[in-house]
Amino acid sequence: MPTYVTLLNWTDQGIRNYKDTAKRAEAFASSVQKLGAKLLNVYWTVGPYDLVAIVEAPDDETATAALLQLGGVGNVRTTTLRAFGKEEMDRIIAKTAG
């Protein structure tokens, strides 16, 4: 299943309600699962991003739907990166061989 690395920043609303962040992560995991995806992990970070989430989804559309739902709640803004594992990268490189 494709993997997505999502960098998250709290909005003003999200930081005001920081004490609920772990509960919000659990709610996100549940909503992602209902879409057929999986929240592999959430990390609370120090630096330019407040959190990092690792999500597996069957396709870009499902990942986007999950992140739209998350953003629609109003606690975070997201930047998402499609991540490729070693086997995927091996297949990509094989396509470049002439």
Short mmCIF file of C-alpha atoms in Angstrom, two decimals:
data_model
loop_
_atom_site.label_atom_id
_atom_site.label_comp_id
_atom_site.label_asym_id
_atom_site.label_seq_id
_atom_site.Cartn_x
_atom_site.Cartn_y
_atom_site.Cartn_z
CA MET A 1 0.00 0.00 0.00
CA PRO A 2 1.37 3.48 -0.79
CA THR A 3 2.87 5.39 2.13
CA TYR A 4 2.39 9.09 2.82
CA VAL A 5 4.43 11.27 5.16
CA THR A 6 2.35 14.20 6.38
CA LEU A 7 3.92 17.23 8.02
CA LEU A 8 1.45 19.04 10.25
CA ASN A 9 1.31 22.45 11.87
CA TRP A 10 -1.25 23.45 14.45
CA THR A 11 -3.61 26.24 13.57
CA ASP A 12 -4.50 28.85 16.20
CA GLN A 13 -7.43 26.61 17.17
CA GLY A 14 -5.19 23.54 17.36
CA ILE A 15 -2.60 25.14 19.62
CA ARG A 16 -5.30 26.55 21.92
CA ASN A 17 -6.55 22.98 22.36
CA TYR A 18 -3.13 21.29 22.55
CA LYS A 19 -4.21 19.22 25.57
CA ASP A 20 -6.55 17.25 23.27
CA THR A 21 -3.87 16.42 20.69
CA ALA A 22 -3.49 12.74 21.64
CA LYS A 23 -7.27 12.26 21.54
CA ARG A 24 -7.41 14.00 18.18
CA ALA A 25 -4.72 11.64 16.86
CA GLU A 26 -6.84 8.66 17.96
CA ALA A 27 -9.90 10.14 16.24
CA PHE A 28 -7.86 10.65 13.05
CA ALA A 29 -6.68 7.02 13.18
CA SER A 30 -10.29 5.87 13.44
CA SER A 31 -11.51 8.05 10.56
CA VAL A 32 -8.60 6.95 8.35
CA GLN A 33 -9.41 3.31 9.03
CA LYS A 34 -13.05 3.83 7.95
CA LEU A 35 -11.71 4.99 4.57
CA GLY A 36 -9.61 1.85 4.15
CA ALA A 37 -6.30 3.46 5.09
CA LYS A 38 -4.11 3.13 8.17
CA LEU A 39 -2.37 5.62 10.42
CA LEU A 40 0.95 3.90 11.10
CA ASN A 41 2.28 6.46 13.55
CA VAL A 42 2.13 10.06 14.75
CA TYR A 43 5.14 11.89 16.12
CA TRP A 44 4.99 15.19 17.99
CA THR A 45 8.05 17.12 16.91
CA VAL A 46 10.19 20.14 17.73
CA GLY A 47 11.17 22.36 14.82
CA PRO A 48 9.33 23.77 11.84
CA TYR A 49 6.52 21.17 12.11
CA ASP A 50 4.43 20.31 15.16
CA LEU A 51 3.64 16.74 14.15
CA VAL A 52 4.54 14.12 11.56
CA ALA A 53 2.05 11.41 10.57
CA ILE A 54 2.80 8.27 8.58
CA VAL A 55 -0.23 6.97 6.69
CA GLU A 56 -0.77 4.04 4.36
CA ALA A 57 -3.63 4.32 1.88
CA PRO A 58 -4.67 2.25 -1.11
CA ASP A 59 -4.37 5.26 -3.45
CA ASP A 60 -3.87 9.03 -3.66
CA GLU A 61 -7.61 9.68 -3.61
CA THR A 62 -8.10 7.87 -0.31
CA ALA A 63 -5.09 9.60 1.26
CA THR A 64 -6.39 12.97 0.07
CA ALA A 65 -9.88 12.28 1.44
CA ALA A 66 -8.43 11.38 4.84
CA LEU A 67 -6.32 14.53 4.96
CA LEU A 68 -9.19 16.73 3.80
CA GLN A 69 -11.28 15.37 6.67
CA LEU A 70 -8.43 16.05 9.08
CA GLY A 71 -7.86 19.59 7.82
CA GLY A 72 -11.59 20.30 7.79
CA VAL A 73 -11.74 19.97 11.57
CA GLY A 74 -9.58 23.08 11.77
CA ASN A 75 -6.80 22.04 14.16
CA VAL A 76 -3.97 21.50 11.65
CA ARG A 77 -2.65 22.41 8.23
CA THR A 78 -0.89 19.66 6.31
CA THR A 79 1.84 19.13 3.76
CA THR A 80 1.90 15.59 2.40
CA LEU A 81 4.70 13.69 0.69
CA ARG A 82 4.30 10.40 -1.18
CA ALA A 83 7.01 8.11 0.18
CA PHE A 84 8.52 5.14 -1.68
CA GLY A 85 9.91 2.06 0.05
CA LYS A 86 12.99 0.19 -1.15
CA GLU A 87 11.05 -2.31 -3.29
CA GLU A 88 9.09 0.51 -4.92
CA MET A 89 12.28 2.42 -5.61
CA ASP A 90 13.89 -0.69 -7.11
CA ARG A 91 10.92 -0.99 -9.52
CA ILE A 92 11.14 2.71 -10.40
CA ILE A 93 14.87 2.46 -11.13
CA ALA A 94 14.30 -0.68 -13.21
CA LYS A 95 11.99 1.34 -15.47
CA THR A 96 14.85 3.74 -16.25
CA ALA A 97 17.20 1.00 -17.47
CA GLY A 98 17.58 1.03 -21.23
#
